mmCIF file of C-alpha atoms and ligand atoms in Angstrom:
data_model
loop_
_atom_site.group_PDB
_atom_site.id
_atom_site.type_symbol
_atom_site.label_atom_id
_atom_site.label_comp_id
_atom_site.label_asym_id
_atom_site.label_seq_id
_atom_site.Cartn_x
_atom_site.Cartn_y
_atom_site.Cartn_z
ATOM 1 C CA UNK A 263 0.000 0.000 0.000
ATOM 2 C CA UNK A 264 1.407 3.383 -0.990
ATOM 3 C CA UNK A 265 1.174 6.280 1.450
ATOM 4 C CA UNK A 266 -1.118 8.161 -0.987
ATOM 5 C CA UNK A 267 -3.450 5.182 -1.102
ATOM 6 C CA UNK A 268 -3.575 5.129 2.655
ATOM 7 C CA UNK A 269 -4.746 8.708 2.850
ATOM 8 C CA UNK A 270 -7.453 8.272 0.216
ATOM 9 C CA UNK A 271 -10.640 9.547 1.825
ATOM 10 C CA UNK A 272 -13.165 6.910 0.864
ATOM 11 C CA UNK A 273 -16.565 6.368 2.462
ATOM 12 C CA UNK A 274 -15.225 3.664 4.758
ATOM 13 C CA UNK A 275 -12.334 5.051 6.775
ATOM 14 C CA UNK A 276 -11.002 4.343 10.235
ATOM 15 C CA UNK A 277 -8.485 5.651 12.743
ATOM 16 C CA UNK A 278 -5.082 3.988 12.693
ATOM 17 C CA UNK A 279 -1.725 4.594 14.305
ATOM 18 C CA UNK A 280 0.899 4.252 11.570
ATOM 19 C CA UNK A 281 4.492 5.264 10.973
ATOM 20 C CA UNK A 282 6.216 6.287 7.756
ATOM 21 C CA UNK A 283 9.859 6.014 8.801
ATOM 22 C CA UNK A 284 11.772 4.162 11.516
ATOM 23 C CA UNK A 285 12.578 6.285 14.552
ATOM 24 C CA UNK A 286 11.590 7.363 18.057
ATOM 25 C CA UNK A 287 8.028 7.752 19.403
ATOM 26 C CA UNK A 288 7.516 10.951 17.393
ATOM 27 C CA UNK A 289 7.210 8.966 14.130
ATOM 28 C CA UNK A 290 3.860 7.549 15.264
ATOM 29 C CA UNK A 291 0.886 9.285 13.657
ATOM 30 C CA UNK A 292 -2.813 8.887 14.418
ATOM 31 C CA UNK A 293 -4.396 9.053 10.950
ATOM 32 C CA UNK A 294 -7.559 8.260 9.032
ATOM 33 C CA UNK A 295 -7.155 5.504 6.469
ATOM 34 C CA UNK A 296 -9.169 2.913 4.564
ATOM 35 C CA UNK A 297 -10.557 -0.118 6.297
ATOM 36 C CA UNK A 298 -8.437 -3.256 5.780
ATOM 37 C CA UNK A 299 -9.698 -6.030 3.509
ATOM 38 C CA UNK A 300 -9.386 -9.589 4.824
ATOM 39 C CA UNK A 301 -7.334 -12.000 2.693
ATOM 40 C CA UNK A 302 -8.168 -15.715 2.383
ATOM 41 C CA UNK A 303 -8.707 -17.280 5.798
ATOM 42 C CA UNK A 304 -8.751 -13.913 7.554
ATOM 43 C CA UNK A 305 -11.475 -12.312 9.639
ATOM 44 C CA UNK A 306 -12.257 -8.626 10.200
ATOM 45 C CA UNK A 307 -12.334 -7.498 13.841
ATOM 46 C CA UNK A 308 -13.587 -4.225 15.300
ATOM 47 C CA UNK A 309 -10.775 -3.510 17.754
ATOM 48 C CA UNK A 310 -11.915 -2.549 21.263
ATOM 49 C CA UNK A 311 -8.414 -2.657 22.758
ATOM 50 C CA UNK A 312 -4.860 -3.305 21.540
ATOM 51 C CA UNK A 313 -2.060 -4.664 23.716
ATOM 52 C CA UNK A 314 1.381 -3.006 23.770
ATOM 53 C CA UNK A 315 4.525 -5.175 23.659
ATOM 54 C CA UNK A 316 8.258 -4.373 23.475
ATOM 55 C CA UNK A 317 8.265 -5.730 19.901
ATOM 56 C CA UNK A 318 6.009 -2.780 18.962
ATOM 57 C CA UNK A 319 8.661 -0.156 19.677
ATOM 58 C CA UNK A 320 11.426 -2.446 18.381
ATOM 59 C CA UNK A 321 9.472 -2.572 15.100
ATOM 60 C CA UNK A 322 9.019 1.227 15.136
ATOM 61 C CA UNK A 323 12.772 1.652 15.667
ATOM 62 C CA UNK A 324 13.537 -0.693 12.762
ATOM 63 C CA UNK A 325 15.067 -3.521 14.795
ATOM 64 C CA UNK A 326 12.204 -5.752 13.626
ATOM 65 C CA UNK A 327 11.412 -5.057 9.956
ATOM 66 C CA UNK A 328 8.774 -6.151 7.496
ATOM 67 C CA UNK A 329 9.119 -6.041 3.715
ATOM 68 C CA UNK A 330 5.948 -3.970 3.215
ATOM 69 C CA UNK A 331 6.210 -0.320 2.170
ATOM 70 C CA UNK A 332 5.452 2.566 4.522
ATOM 71 C CA UNK A 333 3.180 3.586 6.108
ATOM 72 C CA UNK A 334 3.248 0.552 8.369
ATOM 73 C CA UNK A 335 0.619 -0.416 10.932
ATOM 74 C CA UNK A 336 1.460 -0.953 14.568
ATOM 75 C CA UNK A 337 0.799 -3.642 17.184
ATOM 76 C CA UNK A 338 -0.023 -7.355 17.308
ATOM 77 C CA UNK A 339 -2.490 -7.884 20.172
ATOM 78 C CA UNK A 340 -6.233 -7.297 19.836
ATOM 79 C CA UNK A 341 -9.500 -7.875 21.613
ATOM 80 C CA UNK A 342 -12.698 -6.939 19.832
ATOM 81 C CA UNK A 343 -15.845 -7.966 17.987
ATOM 82 C CA UNK A 344 -15.939 -10.002 14.769
ATOM 83 C CA UNK A 345 -17.342 -7.955 11.848
ATOM 84 C CA UNK A 346 -16.469 -10.295 8.979
ATOM 85 C CA UNK A 347 -15.720 -14.005 9.034
ATOM 86 C CA UNK A 348 -14.879 -17.125 6.993
ATOM 87 C CA UNK A 349 -16.407 -20.608 6.922
ATOM 88 C CA UNK A 350 -15.432 -22.387 10.141
ATOM 89 C CA UNK A 351 -14.397 -19.085 11.764
ATOM 90 C CA UNK A 352 -16.001 -17.275 14.697
ATOM 91 C CA UNK A 353 -19.509 -15.813 14.392
ATOM 92 C CA UNK A 354 -20.056 -12.220 13.327
ATOM 93 C CA UNK A 355 -20.721 -10.301 16.558
ATOM 94 C CA UNK A 356 -18.614 -12.700 18.674
ATOM 95 C CA UNK A 357 -16.132 -11.239 21.177
ATOM 96 C CA UNK A 358 -12.637 -12.578 20.431
ATOM 97 C CA UNK A 359 -9.009 -11.995 21.305
ATOM 98 C CA UNK A 360 -5.958 -12.877 19.278
ATOM 99 C CA UNK A 361 -2.481 -12.132 17.967
ATOM 100 C CA UNK A 362 -1.660 -10.932 14.448
ATOM 101 C CA UNK A 363 1.172 -12.858 12.749
ATOM 102 C CA UNK A 364 4.613 -11.235 12.917
ATOM 103 C CA UNK A 365 6.075 -9.183 11.279
ATOM 104 C CA UNK A 366 3.098 -7.160 9.945
ATOM 105 C CA UNK A 367 1.577 -5.007 12.681
ATOM 106 C CA UNK A 368 -1.918 -3.567 12.483
ATOM 107 C CA UNK A 369 -3.668 -3.692 15.849
ATOM 108 C CA UNK A 370 -3.602 0.003 16.866
ATOM 109 C CA UNK A 371 -6.573 0.769 14.619
ATOM 110 C CA UNK A 372 -10.372 0.653 14.623
ATOM 111 C CA UNK A 373 -10.524 -2.454 12.418
ATOM 112 C CA UNK A 374 -7.924 -5.155 11.892
ATOM 113 C CA UNK A 375 -7.589 -8.380 9.923
ATOM 114 C CA UNK A 376 -6.028 -11.586 11.192
ATOM 115 C CA UNK A 377 -6.279 -15.317 10.440
ATOM 116 C CA UNK A 378 -9.387 -16.981 11.867
ATOM 117 C CA UNK A 379 -7.011 -19.588 13.333
ATOM 118 C CA UNK A 380 -5.275 -16.867 15.401
ATOM 119 C CA UNK A 381 -8.275 -15.962 17.569
ATOM 120 C CA UNK A 382 -10.270 -17.540 20.374
ATOM 121 C CA UNK A 383 -13.367 -16.420 22.280
ATOM 122 C CA UNK A 384 -12.576 -13.566 24.671
ATOM 123 C CA UNK A 385 -12.341 -14.951 28.236
ATOM 124 C CA UNK A 386 -15.695 -14.100 29.818
ATOM 125 C CA UNK A 387 -14.245 -12.699 33.032
ATOM 126 C CA UNK A 388 -11.960 -10.229 31.217
ATOM 127 C CA UNK A 389 -12.794 -6.753 29.933
ATOM 128 C CA UNK A 390 -11.628 -5.970 26.406
ATOM 129 C CA UNK A 391 -8.497 -4.147 27.648
ATOM 130 C CA UNK A 392 -7.612 -7.071 29.929
ATOM 131 C CA UNK A 393 -8.144 -9.532 27.058
ATOM 132 C CA UNK A 394 -5.939 -7.456 24.729
ATOM 133 C CA UNK A 395 -3.165 -7.740 27.329
ATOM 134 C CA UNK A 396 -3.019 -11.510 26.937
ATOM 135 C CA UNK A 397 -2.241 -12.950 23.480
ATOM 136 C CA UNK A 398 1.390 -12.239 22.540
ATOM 137 C CA UNK A 399 2.834 -12.308 26.067
ATOM 138 C CA UNK A 400 0.830 -15.327 27.233
ATOM 139 C CA UNK A 401 1.503 -17.308 24.039
ATOM 140 C CA UNK A 402 5.202 -16.563 24.422
ATOM 141 C CA UNK A 403 5.194 -17.858 27.991
ATOM 142 C CA UNK A 404 3.120 -20.907 26.964
ATOM 143 C CA UNK A 405 5.308 -21.777 23.969
ATOM 144 C CA UNK A 406 8.517 -21.206 25.957
ATOM 145 C CA UNK A 407 7.460 -23.629 28.709
ATOM 146 C CA UNK A 408 6.272 -26.102 26.076
ATOM 147 C CA UNK A 409 9.628 -25.849 24.233
ATOM 148 C CA UNK A 410 11.421 -26.487 27.519
ATOM 149 C CA UNK A 411 9.198 -29.505 28.232
ATOM 150 C CA UNK A 412 8.290 -28.204 31.704
ATOM 151 C CA UNK A 413 6.786 -30.890 33.936
ATOM 152 C CA UNK A 414 5.659 -31.217 37.541
ATOM 153 C CA UNK A 415 8.396 -31.140 40.150
ATOM 154 C CA UNK A 416 10.979 -29.334 38.027
ATOM 155 C CA UNK A 417 12.711 -26.196 39.244
ATOM 156 C CA UNK A 418 11.920 -23.267 36.927
ATOM 157 C CA UNK A 419 13.511 -19.812 37.022
ATOM 158 C CA UNK A 420 11.684 -16.959 35.257
ATOM 159 C CA UNK A 421 13.627 -13.726 34.830
ATOM 160 C CA UNK A 422 11.595 -10.497 35.058
ATOM 161 C CA UNK A 423 8.647 -12.396 36.525
ATOM 162 C CA UNK A 424 6.572 -9.220 36.947
ATOM 163 C CA UNK A 425 6.766 -8.246 33.248
ATOM 164 C CA UNK A 426 4.305 -9.037 30.482
ATOM 165 C CA UNK A 427 5.716 -12.442 29.536
ATOM 166 C CA UNK A 428 7.070 -13.135 33.018
ATOM 167 C CA UNK A 429 3.800 -12.793 34.922
ATOM 168 C CA UNK A 430 2.136 -15.301 32.613
ATOM 169 C CA UNK A 431 5.145 -17.640 32.675
ATOM 170 C CA UNK A 432 5.222 -17.866 36.477
ATOM 171 C CA UNK A 433 1.505 -18.659 36.616
ATOM 172 C CA UNK A 434 1.649 -21.277 33.847
ATOM 173 C CA UNK A 435 4.716 -22.835 35.513
ATOM 174 C CA UNK A 436 2.820 -22.902 38.815
ATOM 175 C CA UNK A 437 -0.157 -24.500 37.065
ATOM 176 C CA UNK A 438 2.212 -27.201 35.713
ATOM 177 C CA UNK A 439 3.169 -27.856 39.347
ATOM 178 C CA UNK A 440 6.780 -26.847 38.930
ATOM 179 C CA UNK A 441 8.744 -25.118 41.695
ATOM 180 C CA UNK A 442 8.897 -21.480 40.571
ATOM 181 C CA UNK A 443 11.603 -18.921 41.278
ATOM 182 C CA UNK A 444 11.294 -15.497 39.641
ATOM 183 C CA UNK A 445 13.388 -12.350 39.648
ATOM 184 C CA UNK A 446 12.016 -8.833 39.985
ATOM 185 C CA UNK A 447 12.907 -5.514 41.539
ATOM 186 C CA UNK A 448 12.117 -5.190 45.255
ATOM 187 C CA UNK A 449 8.833 -3.345 44.646
ATOM 188 C CA UNK A 450 7.454 -6.336 42.707
ATOM 189 C CA UNK A 451 8.332 -9.181 45.111
ATOM 190 C CA UNK A 452 4.947 -9.099 46.908
ATOM 191 C CA UNK A 453 3.210 -9.090 43.516
ATOM 192 C CA UNK A 454 5.141 -12.246 42.564
ATOM 193 C CA UNK A 455 4.201 -13.897 45.851
ATOM 194 C CA UNK A 456 0.550 -13.137 45.075
ATOM 195 C CA UNK A 457 0.923 -14.917 41.705
ATOM 196 C CA UNK A 458 2.075 -18.066 43.498
ATOM 197 C CA UNK A 459 5.829 -17.756 42.960
ATOM 198 C CA UNK A 460 7.539 -19.976 45.545
ATOM 199 C CA UNK A 461 10.759 -17.967 45.640
ATOM 200 C CA UNK A 462 10.512 -14.310 44.594
ATOM 201 C CA UNK A 463 14.059 -13.108 44.160
ATOM 202 C CA UNK A 464 15.284 -9.493 44.303
ATOM 203 C CA UNK A 465 17.219 -9.072 41.063
ATOM 204 C CA UNK A 466 19.486 -6.459 42.612
ATOM 205 C CA UNK A 467 20.635 -8.536 45.573
ATOM 206 C CA UNK A 468 19.822 -12.244 45.117
ATOM 207 C CA UNK A 469 22.653 -14.711 44.581
ATOM 208 C CA UNK A 470 20.976 -17.225 42.311
ATOM 209 C CA UNK A 471 24.253 -19.066 41.752
ATOM 210 C CA UNK A 472 24.020 -20.161 45.377
ATOM 211 C CA UNK A 473 20.523 -21.646 44.814
ATOM 212 C CA UNK A 474 19.889 -25.300 43.973
ATOM 213 C CA UNK A 475 20.405 -25.573 40.173
ATOM 214 C CA UNK A 476 17.389 -25.120 37.924
ATOM 215 C CA UNK A 477 15.946 -27.488 35.336
ATOM 216 C CA UNK A 478 14.657 -24.607 33.192
ATOM 217 C CA UNK A 479 15.565 -20.920 32.930
ATOM 218 C CA UNK A 480 13.435 -18.479 30.906
ATOM 219 C CA UNK A 481 15.541 -15.481 29.927
ATOM 220 C CA UNK A 482 13.248 -12.534 29.188
ATOM 221 C CA UNK A 483 16.010 -9.938 29.539
ATOM 222 C CA UNK A 484 19.029 -10.899 27.412
ATOM 223 C CA UNK A 485 22.639 -9.672 27.580
ATOM 224 C CA UNK A 486 24.283 -10.353 30.960
ATOM 225 C CA UNK A 487 21.154 -12.111 32.225
ATOM 226 C CA UNK A 488 21.415 -14.681 29.420
ATOM 227 C CA UNK A 489 25.146 -15.062 30.019
ATOM 228 C CA UNK A 490 24.676 -15.663 33.755
ATOM 229 C CA UNK A 491 21.802 -18.097 33.173
ATOM 230 C CA UNK A 492 23.963 -20.961 31.828
ATOM 231 C CA UNK A 493 25.613 -21.542 35.184
ATOM 232 C CA UNK A 494 22.287 -21.584 37.044
ATOM 233 C CA UNK A 495 21.216 -24.762 35.230
ATOM 234 C CA UNK A 496 21.869 -28.349 36.168
ATOM 235 C CA UNK A 497 23.560 -30.569 33.532
ATOM 236 C CA UNK A 498 20.752 -31.586 31.160
ATOM 237 C CA UNK A 499 18.822 -28.407 31.927
ATOM 238 C CA UNK A 500 17.222 -26.093 29.354
ATOM 239 C CA UNK A 501 17.740 -22.401 28.700
ATOM 240 C CA UNK A 502 15.040 -20.611 26.704
ATOM 241 C CA UNK A 503 15.913 -17.137 25.463
ATOM 242 C CA UNK A 504 13.317 -14.662 24.216
ATOM 243 C CA UNK A 505 14.790 -11.215 23.428
ATOM 244 C CA UNK A 506 17.955 -12.412 21.717
ATOM 245 C CA UNK A 507 19.371 -15.472 19.958
ATOM 246 C CA UNK A 508 21.432 -17.883 22.018
ATOM 247 C CA UNK A 509 24.958 -16.468 22.378
ATOM 248 C CA UNK A 510 27.208 -19.370 21.393
ATOM 249 C CA UNK A 511 30.235 -17.704 22.986
ATOM 250 C CA UNK A 512 28.767 -18.546 26.405
ATOM 251 C CA UNK A 513 27.358 -21.970 25.525
ATOM 252 C CA UNK A 514 28.025 -24.748 28.052
ATOM 253 C CA UNK A 515 28.042 -28.463 27.226
ATOM 254 C CA UNK A 516 25.178 -30.532 28.674
ATOM 255 C CA UNK A 517 22.781 -27.542 28.556
ATOM 256 C CA UNK A 518 20.108 -27.375 25.866
ATOM 257 C CA UNK A 519 19.518 -23.811 24.726
ATOM 258 C CA UNK A 520 17.179 -22.347 22.146
ATOM 259 C CA UNK A 521 15.376 -19.169 21.315
ATOM 260 C CA UNK A 522 11.599 -19.253 21.060
ATOM 261 C CA UNK A 523 9.791 -16.897 18.656
ATOM 262 C CA UNK A 524 6.108 -16.602 19.458
ATOM 263 C CA UNK A 525 3.530 -17.630 16.852
ATOM 264 C CA UNK A 526 -0.236 -16.987 16.806
ATOM 265 C CA UNK A 527 -2.282 -19.937 18.061
ATOM 266 C CA UNK A 528 -6.025 -19.646 18.583
ATOM 267 C CA UNK A 529 -6.251 -23.127 20.092
ATOM 268 C CA UNK A 530 -3.664 -22.288 22.773
ATOM 269 C CA UNK A 531 -5.519 -19.023 23.447
ATOM 270 C CA UNK A 532 -8.692 -21.040 23.978
ATOM 271 C CA UNK A 533 -6.875 -23.124 26.617
ATOM 272 C CA UNK A 534 -5.286 -20.050 28.194
ATOM 273 C CA UNK A 535 -8.736 -18.425 28.260
ATOM 274 C CA UNK A 536 -10.120 -21.432 30.140
ATOM 275 C CA UNK A 537 -7.361 -21.060 32.764
ATOM 276 C CA UNK A 538 -8.166 -17.358 33.089
ATOM 277 C CA UNK A 539 -11.909 -17.982 33.405
ATOM 278 C CA UNK A 540 -11.273 -20.661 36.045
ATOM 279 C CA UNK A 541 -9.382 -18.100 38.139
ATOM 280 C CA UNK A 542 -6.071 -19.977 37.834
ATOM 281 C CA UNK A 543 -4.377 -17.172 35.887
ATOM 282 C CA UNK A 544 -4.529 -13.455 36.690
ATOM 283 C CA UNK A 545 -3.998 -10.788 34.004
ATOM 284 C CA UNK A 546 -2.187 -7.712 35.306
ATOM 285 C CA UNK A 547 -2.826 -4.483 33.403
ATOM 286 C CA UNK A 548 -0.778 -1.573 34.699
ATOM 287 C CA UNK A 549 -2.482 1.109 32.561
ATOM 288 C CA UNK A 550 -5.004 1.558 29.761
ATOM 289 C CA UNK A 551 -4.198 4.577 27.569
ATOM 290 C CA UNK A 552 -6.283 6.073 24.761
ATOM 291 C CA UNK A 553 -5.182 5.345 21.176
ATOM 292 C CA UNK A 554 -3.910 8.908 20.754
ATOM 293 C CA UNK A 555 -1.368 8.176 23.528
ATOM 294 C CA UNK A 556 0.343 5.312 21.677
ATOM 295 C CA UNK A 557 3.644 7.217 21.733
ATOM 296 C CA UNK A 558 3.458 7.558 25.529
ATOM 297 C CA UNK A 559 2.713 3.833 25.820
ATOM 298 C CA UNK A 560 5.845 3.076 23.766
ATOM 299 C CA UNK A 561 7.922 5.382 25.954
ATOM 300 C CA UNK A 562 6.661 3.652 29.121
ATOM 301 C CA UNK A 563 7.263 0.185 27.676
ATOM 302 C CA UNK A 564 10.802 1.017 26.584
ATOM 303 C CA UNK A 565 11.607 2.495 30.003
ATOM 304 C CA UNK A 566 11.278 -1.096 31.249
ATOM 305 C CA UNK A 567 9.419 -0.775 34.542
ATOM 306 C CA UNK A 568 5.947 -1.919 33.499
ATOM 307 C CA UNK A 569 4.259 -4.405 35.850
ATOM 308 C CA UNK A 570 2.143 -6.756 33.723
ATOM 309 C CA UNK A 571 0.896 -5.002 30.600
ATOM 310 C CA UNK A 572 0.084 -1.687 28.932
ATOM 311 C CA UNK A 573 -3.002 -1.510 26.730
ATOM 312 C CA UNK A 574 -4.519 1.009 24.325
ATOM 313 C CA UNK A 575 -8.291 1.424 24.556
ATOM 314 C CA UNK A 576 -10.084 2.347 21.312
HETATM 315 N N1 NAP B 297 11.023 -14.146 21.153
HETATM 316 C C1 NAP B 297 9.760 -13.765 21.261
HETATM 317 O O1 NAP B 297 8.880 -14.252 20.532
HETATM 318 C C2 NAP B 297 9.380 -12.733 22.294
HETATM 319 C C3 NAP B 297 8.038 -12.625 22.665
HETATM 320 C C4 NAP B 297 7.715 -11.712 23.654
HETATM 321 C C5 NAP B 297 8.686 -10.907 24.218
HETATM 322 N N2 NAP B 297 9.957 -11.015 23.793
HETATM 323 C C6 NAP B 297 11.007 -10.169 24.373
HETATM 324 O O2 NAP B 297 11.158 -10.547 25.721
HETATM 325 C C7 NAP B 297 11.446 -9.405 26.507
HETATM 326 C C8 NAP B 297 10.428 -9.301 27.647
HETATM 327 O O3 NAP B 297 9.143 -9.027 27.110
HETATM 328 P P1 NAP B 297 7.981 -8.524 28.071
HETATM 329 O O4 NAP B 297 6.800 -8.283 27.238
HETATM 330 O O5 NAP B 297 7.860 -9.420 29.250
HETATM 331 O O6 NAP B 297 8.619 -7.130 28.544
HETATM 332 P P2 NAP B 297 8.109 -6.136 29.647
HETATM 333 O O7 NAP B 297 6.719 -6.438 30.038
HETATM 334 O O8 NAP B 297 8.386 -4.764 29.158
HETATM 335 O O9 NAP B 297 9.072 -6.435 30.895
HETATM 336 C C9 NAP B 297 9.034 -5.514 31.896
HETATM 337 C C10 NAP B 297 9.682 -6.085 33.148
HETATM 338 O O10 NAP B 297 11.068 -6.278 32.935
HETATM 339 C C11 NAP B 297 11.738 -6.099 34.174
HETATM 340 N N3 NAP B 297 13.042 -5.500 33.880
HETATM 341 C C12 NAP B 297 13.269 -4.307 33.307
HETATM 342 N N4 NAP B 297 14.593 -4.117 33.142
HETATM 343 C C13 NAP B 297 15.217 -5.233 33.619
HETATM 344 C C14 NAP B 297 16.566 -5.657 33.736
HETATM 345 N N5 NAP B 297 17.576 -4.892 33.336
HETATM 346 N N6 NAP B 297 16.826 -6.862 34.283
HETATM 347 C C15 NAP B 297 15.822 -7.651 34.706
HETATM 348 N N7 NAP B 297 14.506 -7.309 34.607
HETATM 349 C C16 NAP B 297 14.222 -6.118 34.079
HETATM 350 C C17 NAP B 297 10.845 -5.173 34.995
HETATM 351 O O11 NAP B 297 10.588 -5.785 36.234
HETATM 352 P P3 NAP B 297 11.331 -5.361 37.558
HETATM 353 O O12 NAP B 297 11.323 -3.854 37.592
HETATM 354 O O13 NAP B 297 10.543 -6.001 38.639
HETATM 355 O O14 NAP B 297 12.690 -5.974 37.380
HETATM 356 C C18 NAP B 297 9.506 -5.115 34.266
HETATM 357 O O15 NAP B 297 8.409 -5.522 35.083
HETATM 358 C C19 NAP B 297 11.447 -8.216 25.532
HETATM 359 O O16 NAP B 297 12.771 -7.983 25.114
HETATM 360 C C20 NAP B 297 10.626 -8.710 24.384
HETATM 361 O O17 NAP B 297 10.915 -8.058 23.160
HETATM 362 C C21 NAP B 297 10.343 -11.905 22.848
#
């Protein structure tokens, strides 16, 4: 889509946050553009809320790129109401939540398109903003624990347990009946305890190397945290990295290490939704901002101190 096409003022237009060059928050623009047209297998969703993830500002900065021309849409997490569907897809009028496939964003807008297979019914006990907080972060946590083969009785360490991915990971790990340790800053240790973490660990002061070795470490931070994680694992243990590829320079024998890249999965979201509706999993939303404050949401996310999730309400 060319920029001129985007600004065509047709009868059917919608608000959308887009950007036309890579850069800081100031490149985000709230514009009017044409409604998207679903491709084969895709549904059209009226977006009630869009979740904010670190990948959003990484995409805006150009660290995560797509091959589509500018202007590019923004965001991957949505909760909303189905306005157009496909055979076998959800009903028109149904409340759903889901994750758009990477790398093409397009959630910070009144209407979005995504594969029917990427959505599930919105958990009944969640508001739209709470539901929009779930898909990408919860699927990442789910797929990371699945990749690690987490099973009851194992010792699991989750770094940044109070963050978007972390707060889901600790609760899923708890649900799998593993023994959960999680790092956080001091102000978040009580929050972690409330999520069922057995050993909340102050990331500024804790000496994790002195702890009993872990079977699984989820690295949600990267850099020195990934490097230190190898030596926290028992021989045969598994390191899962999320922000960065595995750094082979620090690789240790007898440790399995791999990076997980999240993929949309409506069926997993259905199962996650059941856990949420049963009360087993809590969704923490730090703030809901209006769409016009997308740039502020990016600034807050990049600053790194968000507990749970940030969401844009439409
Ligand atoms: N590979 C994938 O598919 C994938 C998917 C999702 C996310 N990710 C990546 O994984 C990372 C985490 O994502 P997220 O959504 O959980 O992020 P997030 O919600 O922004 O994480 C925020 C949390 O990180 C903690 N934190 C901030 N700086 C830290 C540091 N230097 N050391 C340790 N903890 C720190 C903070 O907790 P405290 O203040 O309590 O420490 C905060 O609660 C991001 O880099 C993201 O891009 C990758």
